[in-house]
PDB file of C-alpha atoms in Angstrom:
ATOM      1  CA  MET A   1      15.393  14.122 -21.996  1.00 41.00           C
ATOM      2  CA  ASP A   2      13.584  18.322 -22.511  1.00 43.00           C
ATOM      3  CA  PRO A   3      15.879  20.489 -20.438  1.00 43.00           C
ATOM      4  CA  GLY A   4      12.910  23.040 -19.061  1.00 45.00           C
ATOM      5  CA  ARG A   5      11.331  20.385 -17.592  1.00 49.00           C
ATOM      6  CA  SER A   6      12.071  20.891 -13.985  1.00 44.00           C
ATOM      7  CA  HIS A   7       9.594  17.619 -12.461  1.00 46.00           C
ATOM      8  CA  ILE A   8      10.226  15.026 -15.012  1.00 78.00           C
ATOM      9  CA  GLU A   9       8.484  12.104 -12.109  1.00 93.00           C
ATOM     10  CA  THR A  10       8.103  11.579  -8.344  1.00 95.00           C
ATOM     11  CA  ILE A  11       8.034   8.511  -6.465  1.00 96.00           C
ATOM     12  CA  ILE A  12       5.771   8.246  -3.775  1.00 97.00           C
ATOM     13  CA  GLU A  13       4.516   4.466  -2.124  1.00 94.00           C
ATOM     14  CA  SER A  14       1.832   3.545   0.331  1.00 90.00           C
ATOM     15  CA  SER A  15       1.429   0.227   1.999  1.00 88.00           C
ATOM     16  CA  THR A  16      -0.273  -1.170  -1.115  1.00 89.00           C
ATOM     17  CA  HIS A  17       0.733   1.040  -3.625  1.00 93.00           C
ATOM     18  CA  LYS A  18       4.609   2.905  -5.527  1.00 96.00           C
ATOM     19  CA  PHE A  19       2.744   6.160  -7.240  1.00 98.00           C
ATOM     20  CA  ILE A  20       4.913   7.306 -10.466  1.00 97.00           C
ATOM     21  CA  LEU A  21       3.836  10.858 -10.955  1.00 96.00           C
ATOM     22  CA  PHE A  22       5.584  12.807 -13.232  1.00 94.00           C
ATOM     23  CA  ASP A  23       4.633  15.802 -16.010  1.00 91.00           C
ATOM     24  CA  GLU A  24       3.261  15.301 -19.300  1.00 92.00           C
ATOM     25  CA  PRO A  25       4.765  12.825 -22.325  1.00 92.00           C
ATOM     26  CA  THR A  26       5.985  14.302 -25.199  1.00 89.00           C
ATOM     27  CA  GLU A  27       7.017  12.396 -28.365  1.00 86.00           C
ATOM     28  CA  GLU A  28      10.479  13.349 -26.542  1.00 88.00           C
ATOM     29  CA  THR A  29       9.980  11.197 -23.193  1.00 89.00           C
ATOM     30  CA  ILE A  30       7.960   8.578 -24.017  1.00 90.00           C
ATOM     31  CA  PRO A  31      11.090   6.611 -24.181  1.00 91.00           C
ATOM     32  CA  TYR A  32      12.696   7.395 -20.660  1.00 92.00           C
ATOM     33  CA  PHE A  33       8.966   7.398 -19.410  1.00 92.00           C
ATOM     34  CA  LYS A  34       8.455   3.615 -21.436  1.00 92.00           C
ATOM     35  CA  ASP A  35      11.638   2.563 -19.567  1.00 93.00           C
ATOM     36  CA  LEU A  36      10.676   3.894 -16.003  1.00 93.00           C
ATOM     37  CA  MET A  37       7.164   2.007 -15.946  1.00 93.00           C
ATOM     38  CA  LYS A  38       9.684  -0.651 -17.183  1.00 94.00           C
ATOM     39  CA  LYS A  39      11.486  -0.902 -15.084  1.00 94.00           C
ATOM     40  CA  ASN A  40       9.255  -0.271 -12.615  1.00 94.00           C
ATOM     41  CA  SER A  41       6.994  -3.339 -13.316  1.00 93.00           C
ATOM     42  CA  CYS A  42       4.504  -0.891 -14.179  1.00 94.00           C
ATOM     43  CA  ILE A  43       1.023  -1.751 -15.988  1.00 93.00           C
ATOM     44  CA  ASN A  44      -1.091   1.029 -15.770  1.00 96.00           C
ATOM     45  CA  ILE A  45      -1.003   4.963 -16.358  1.00 96.00           C
ATOM     46  CA  VAL A  46      -3.913   7.606 -15.397  1.00 97.00           C
ATOM     47  CA  ARG A  47      -4.072   9.869 -17.664  1.00 95.00           C
ATOM     48  CA  CYS A  48      -6.008  12.700 -15.616  1.00 96.00           C
ATOM     49  CA  CYS A  49      -5.881  16.066 -18.466  1.00 94.00           C
ATOM     50  CA  GLU A  50      -6.591  15.341 -22.646  1.00 90.00           C
ATOM     51  CA  ILE A  51      -4.279  13.277 -25.526  1.00 86.00           C
ATOM     52  CA  ASN A  52      -1.509  15.036 -26.406  1.00 86.00           C
ATOM     53  CA  TYR A  53       1.116  12.287 -27.405  1.00 86.00           C
ATOM     54  CA  ASP A  54      -0.185   8.244 -29.435  1.00 84.00           C
ATOM     55  CA  ALA A  55      -0.870   6.314 -26.150  1.00 85.00           C
ATOM     56  CA  SER A  56       0.405   3.361 -28.429  1.00 86.00           C
ATOM     57  CA  LEU A  57       3.997   3.993 -27.488  1.00 84.00           C
ATOM     58  CA  PHE A  58       3.076   2.947 -23.881  1.00 88.00           C
ATOM     59  CA  GLU A  59       3.000  -0.908 -25.377  1.00 87.00           C
ATOM     60  CA  GLY A  60       1.452  -3.709 -22.267  1.00 88.00           C
ATOM     61  CA  VAL A  61       0.147  -0.438 -20.387  1.00 92.00           C
ATOM     62  CA  LYS A  62      -3.016   0.312 -19.585  1.00 94.00           C
ATOM     63  CA  ILE A  63      -3.724   3.492 -20.200  1.00 94.00           C
ATOM     64  CA  HIS A  64      -6.416   4.733 -17.873  1.00 96.00           C
ATOM     65  CA  GLU A  65      -7.957   8.040 -18.981  1.00 95.00           C
ATOM     66  CA  LEU A  66      -9.927   9.954 -15.179  1.00 97.00           C
ATOM     67  CA  CYS A  67      -9.483  13.131 -16.283  1.00 96.00           C
ATOM     68  CA  PHE A  68     -10.995  17.071 -15.171  1.00 95.00           C
ATOM     69  CA  LYS A  69     -10.069  20.739 -15.192  1.00 95.00           C
ATOM     70  CA  ASP A  70      -6.543  21.539 -14.161  1.00 93.00           C
ATOM     71  CA  GLY A  71      -6.627  23.367 -10.192  1.00 93.00           C
ATOM     72  CA  ASN A  72      -9.962  22.145  -9.444  1.00 96.00           C
ATOM     73  CA  VAL A  73     -11.524  19.081  -7.589  1.00 97.00           C
ATOM     74  CA  PRO A  74     -12.236  15.939  -9.068  1.00 97.00           C
ATOM     75  CA  PRO A  75     -16.325  14.851  -9.211  1.00 97.00           C
ATOM     76  CA  LYS A  76     -16.942  11.766  -7.244  1.00 97.00           C
ATOM     77  CA  ASP A  77     -17.074   9.770 -10.072  1.00 97.00           C
ATOM     78  CA  ILE A  78     -13.609  10.011 -10.827  1.00 98.00           C
ATOM     79  CA  ILE A  79     -12.286   9.428  -7.290  1.00 98.00           C
ATOM     80  CA  GLU A  80     -14.212   6.518  -7.785  1.00 97.00           C
ATOM     81  CA  ARG A  81     -13.085   5.138 -10.664  1.00 98.00           C
ATOM     82  CA  TRP A  82      -9.000   5.746  -9.435  1.00 97.00           C
ATOM     83  CA  LEU A  83      -9.704   3.449  -6.457  1.00 97.00           C
ATOM     84  CA  GLU A  84     -11.787   1.051  -8.340  1.00 97.00           C
ATOM     85  CA  ILE A  85      -7.719   1.271 -11.053  1.00 97.00           C
ATOM     86  CA  LEU A  86      -6.603   0.482  -7.272  1.00 96.00           C
ATOM     87  CA  LYS A  87      -8.117  -1.532  -6.655  1.00 95.00           C
ATOM     88  CA  GLN A  88      -7.663  -3.681  -9.471  1.00 94.00           C
ATOM     89  CA  ALA A  89      -4.103  -2.824  -9.942  1.00 93.00           C
ATOM     90  CA  PHE A  90      -4.196  -4.425  -6.267  1.00 92.00           C
ATOM     91  CA  ILE A  91      -6.027  -7.116  -7.136  1.00 91.00           C
ATOM     92  CA  GLU A  92      -4.110  -8.341 -10.386  1.00 88.00           C
ATOM     93  CA  ASN A  93      -0.428  -8.141  -9.036  1.00 86.00           C
ATOM     94  CA  GLY A  94      -1.243 -10.755  -6.507  1.00 86.00           C
ATOM     95  CA  LYS A  95      -2.526  -7.903  -3.505  1.00 86.00           C
ATOM     96  CA  GLN A  96       0.949  -7.517  -3.149  1.00 86.00           C
ATOM     97  CA  LYS A  97       2.708  -3.559  -3.552  1.00 89.00           C
ATOM     98  CA  THR A  98       1.630  -2.322  -7.446  1.00 91.00           C
ATOM     99  CA  THR A  99       3.631   0.441  -8.764  1.00 96.00           C
ATOM    100  CA  VAL A 100       0.625   3.104 -10.660  1.00 97.00           C
ATOM    101  CA  GLY A 101       1.832   5.446 -13.476  1.00 96.00           C
ATOM    102  CA  ILE A 102      -0.352   9.113 -12.962  1.00 97.00           C
ATOM    103  CA  HIS A 103      -0.026  12.311 -15.111  1.00 95.00           C
ATOM    104  CA  CYS A 104      -1.573  15.518 -15.729  1.00 94.00           C
ATOM    105  CA  ILE A 105      -0.002  17.845 -17.574  1.00 90.00           C
ATOM    106  CA  ALA A 106       2.593  20.013 -15.215  1.00 90.00           C
ATOM    107  CA  GLY A 107       2.110  16.722 -13.702  1.00 86.00           C
ATOM    108  CA  LEU A 108       1.982  19.054 -10.017  1.00 90.00           C
ATOM    109  CA  GLY A 109      -2.107  19.508  -9.415  1.00 94.00           C
ATOM    110  CA  ARG A 110      -4.076  17.292 -10.427  1.00 97.00           C
ATOM    111  CA  THR A 111      -1.685  13.939  -9.871  1.00 97.00           C
ATOM    112  CA  PRO A 112      -0.247  14.787  -6.313  1.00 97.00           C
ATOM    113  CA  LEU A 113      -4.242  15.239  -5.553  1.00 98.00           C
ATOM    114  CA  LEU A 114      -5.386  12.149  -6.401  1.00 98.00           C
ATOM    115  CA  VAL A 115      -2.349  10.424  -5.491  1.00 98.00           C
ATOM    116  CA  CYS A 116      -3.103  12.565  -1.633  1.00 98.00           C
ATOM    117  CA  ILE A 117      -7.053  10.689  -1.923  1.00 98.00           C
ATOM    118  CA  ALA A 118      -4.830   7.390  -2.683  1.00 97.00           C
ATOM    119  CA  LEU A 119      -2.388   7.812   0.989  1.00 97.00           C
ATOM    120  CA  ILE A 120      -5.483   9.077   3.169  1.00 97.00           C
ATOM    121  CA  GLU A 121      -7.677   5.812   2.332  1.00 96.00           C
ATOM    122  CA  ASP A 122      -4.621   3.882   2.485  1.00 94.00           C
ATOM    123  CA  GLY A 123      -4.945   5.444   6.227  1.00 94.00           C
ATOM    124  CA  MET A 124      -2.549   9.611   6.507  1.00 96.00           C
ATOM    125  CA  LYS A 125      -4.431  12.663   7.620  1.00 97.00           C
ATOM    126  CA  PRO A 126      -5.006  15.191   5.258  1.00 97.00           C
ATOM    127  CA  LEU A 127      -2.986  17.615   5.824  1.00 97.00           C
ATOM    128  CA  GLN A 128       0.189  14.428   7.244  1.00 98.00           C
ATOM    129  CA  ALA A 129      -0.943  13.192   2.803  1.00 98.00           C
ATOM    130  CA  VAL A 130       0.038  16.850   1.548  1.00 98.00           C
ATOM    131  CA  GLU A 131       2.599  17.483   3.298  1.00 97.00           C
ATOM    132  CA  PHE A 132       4.402  14.829   2.555  1.00 97.00           C
ATOM    133  CA  VAL A 133       3.717  14.775  -1.020  1.00 97.00           C
ATOM    134  CA  ARG A 134       5.213  18.065  -1.304  1.00 97.00           C
ATOM    135  CA  SER A 135       7.726  17.282   0.605  1.00 96.00           C
ATOM    136  CA  LYS A 136       8.697  15.034  -1.989  1.00 95.00           C
ATOM    137  CA  ARG A 137       6.650  17.210  -5.600  1.00 94.00           C
ATOM    138  CA  LYS A 138       7.726  20.950  -4.580  1.00 92.00           C
ATOM    139  CA  ASN A 139       4.301  23.168  -5.020  1.00 90.00           C
ATOM    140  CA  ALA A 140       1.805  19.660  -5.750  1.00 95.00           C
ATOM    141  CA  ILE A 141      -1.587  21.047  -4.593  1.00 95.00           C
ATOM    142  CA  ASN A 142      -2.993  24.341  -5.051  1.00 96.00           C
ATOM    143  CA  SER A 143      -5.163  25.710  -2.501  1.00 96.00           C
ATOM    144  CA  PRO A 144      -8.255  24.900  -3.171  1.00 96.00           C
ATOM    145  CA  GLN A 145      -7.232  21.982  -3.776  1.00 97.00           C
ATOM    146  CA  ILE A 146      -5.671  21.757   0.210  1.00 97.00           C
ATOM    147  CA  LYS A 147      -9.568  22.371   1.396  1.00 98.00           C
ATOM    148  CA  PHE A 148     -10.934  19.954  -1.293  1.00 98.00           C
ATOM    149  CA  LEU A 149      -8.333  17.324   1.471  1.00 98.00           C
ATOM    150  CA  LYS A 150      -9.149  18.728   4.451  1.00 97.00           C
ATOM    151  CA  GLU A 151     -12.328  17.822   3.933  1.00 96.00           C
ATOM    152  CA  TYR A 152     -12.039  14.232   1.879  1.00 97.00           C
ATOM    153  CA  LYS A 153     -13.078  11.695   4.423  1.00 94.00           C
ATOM    154  CA  ALA A 154     -12.226   7.578   3.013  1.00 94.00           C
ATOM    155  CA  SER A 155     -14.206   5.618   2.164  1.00 88.00           C
ATOM    156  CA  LYS A 156     -15.873   3.659   4.753  1.00 67.00           C
ATOM    157  CA  LYS A 157     -16.491   0.067   2.363  1.00 54.00           C
ATOM    158  CA  ALA A 158     -12.759  -0.515   3.340  1.00 46.00           C
ATOM    159  CA  GLY A 159     -11.982   0.242   6.436  1.00 39.00           C
ATOM    160  CA  CYS A 160      -9.959   2.940   5.398  1.00 40.00           C
ATOM    161  CA  LYS A 161      -7.958   1.056   3.147  1.00 48.00           C
ATOM    162  CA  ILE A 162      -7.878   1.301  -0.386  1.00 48.00           C
ATOM    163  CA  MET A 163      -8.503  -2.576  -0.651  1.00 43.00           C
TER     164      MET A 163
END
């Protein structure tokens, strides 16, 4: 492991998903993350940044690309794709709680922001979601992202639930 990295992984759970939030993998940390995904029966990883590693090293894990600019909020199409990935993962797991890995570069902005959106979709109030995520992953989510989350409305398609 790279001792200079302060945030290796954080696990956050909702009623339908377990999220593993982590830093961008490096060639040195991929074996660790690969093992972590296997131990948590995780077959989906969402990548919110440009790729800087060999994704094929995560054998048997589907890597979903949802890139958007660091420090910003996701465009509507990214949010829609994120929610669709979560819905599909839940369905593919027999409508039982499923694990989804998610990372950006440091795992402190884009990654926890998308997890907050999932928590809001699952019925949590926006600031509750931010506080909950920050209680698990210190320094997560910047001020513009918090402003965005305060105004975010859960989709009505699924009765305020991801599924």
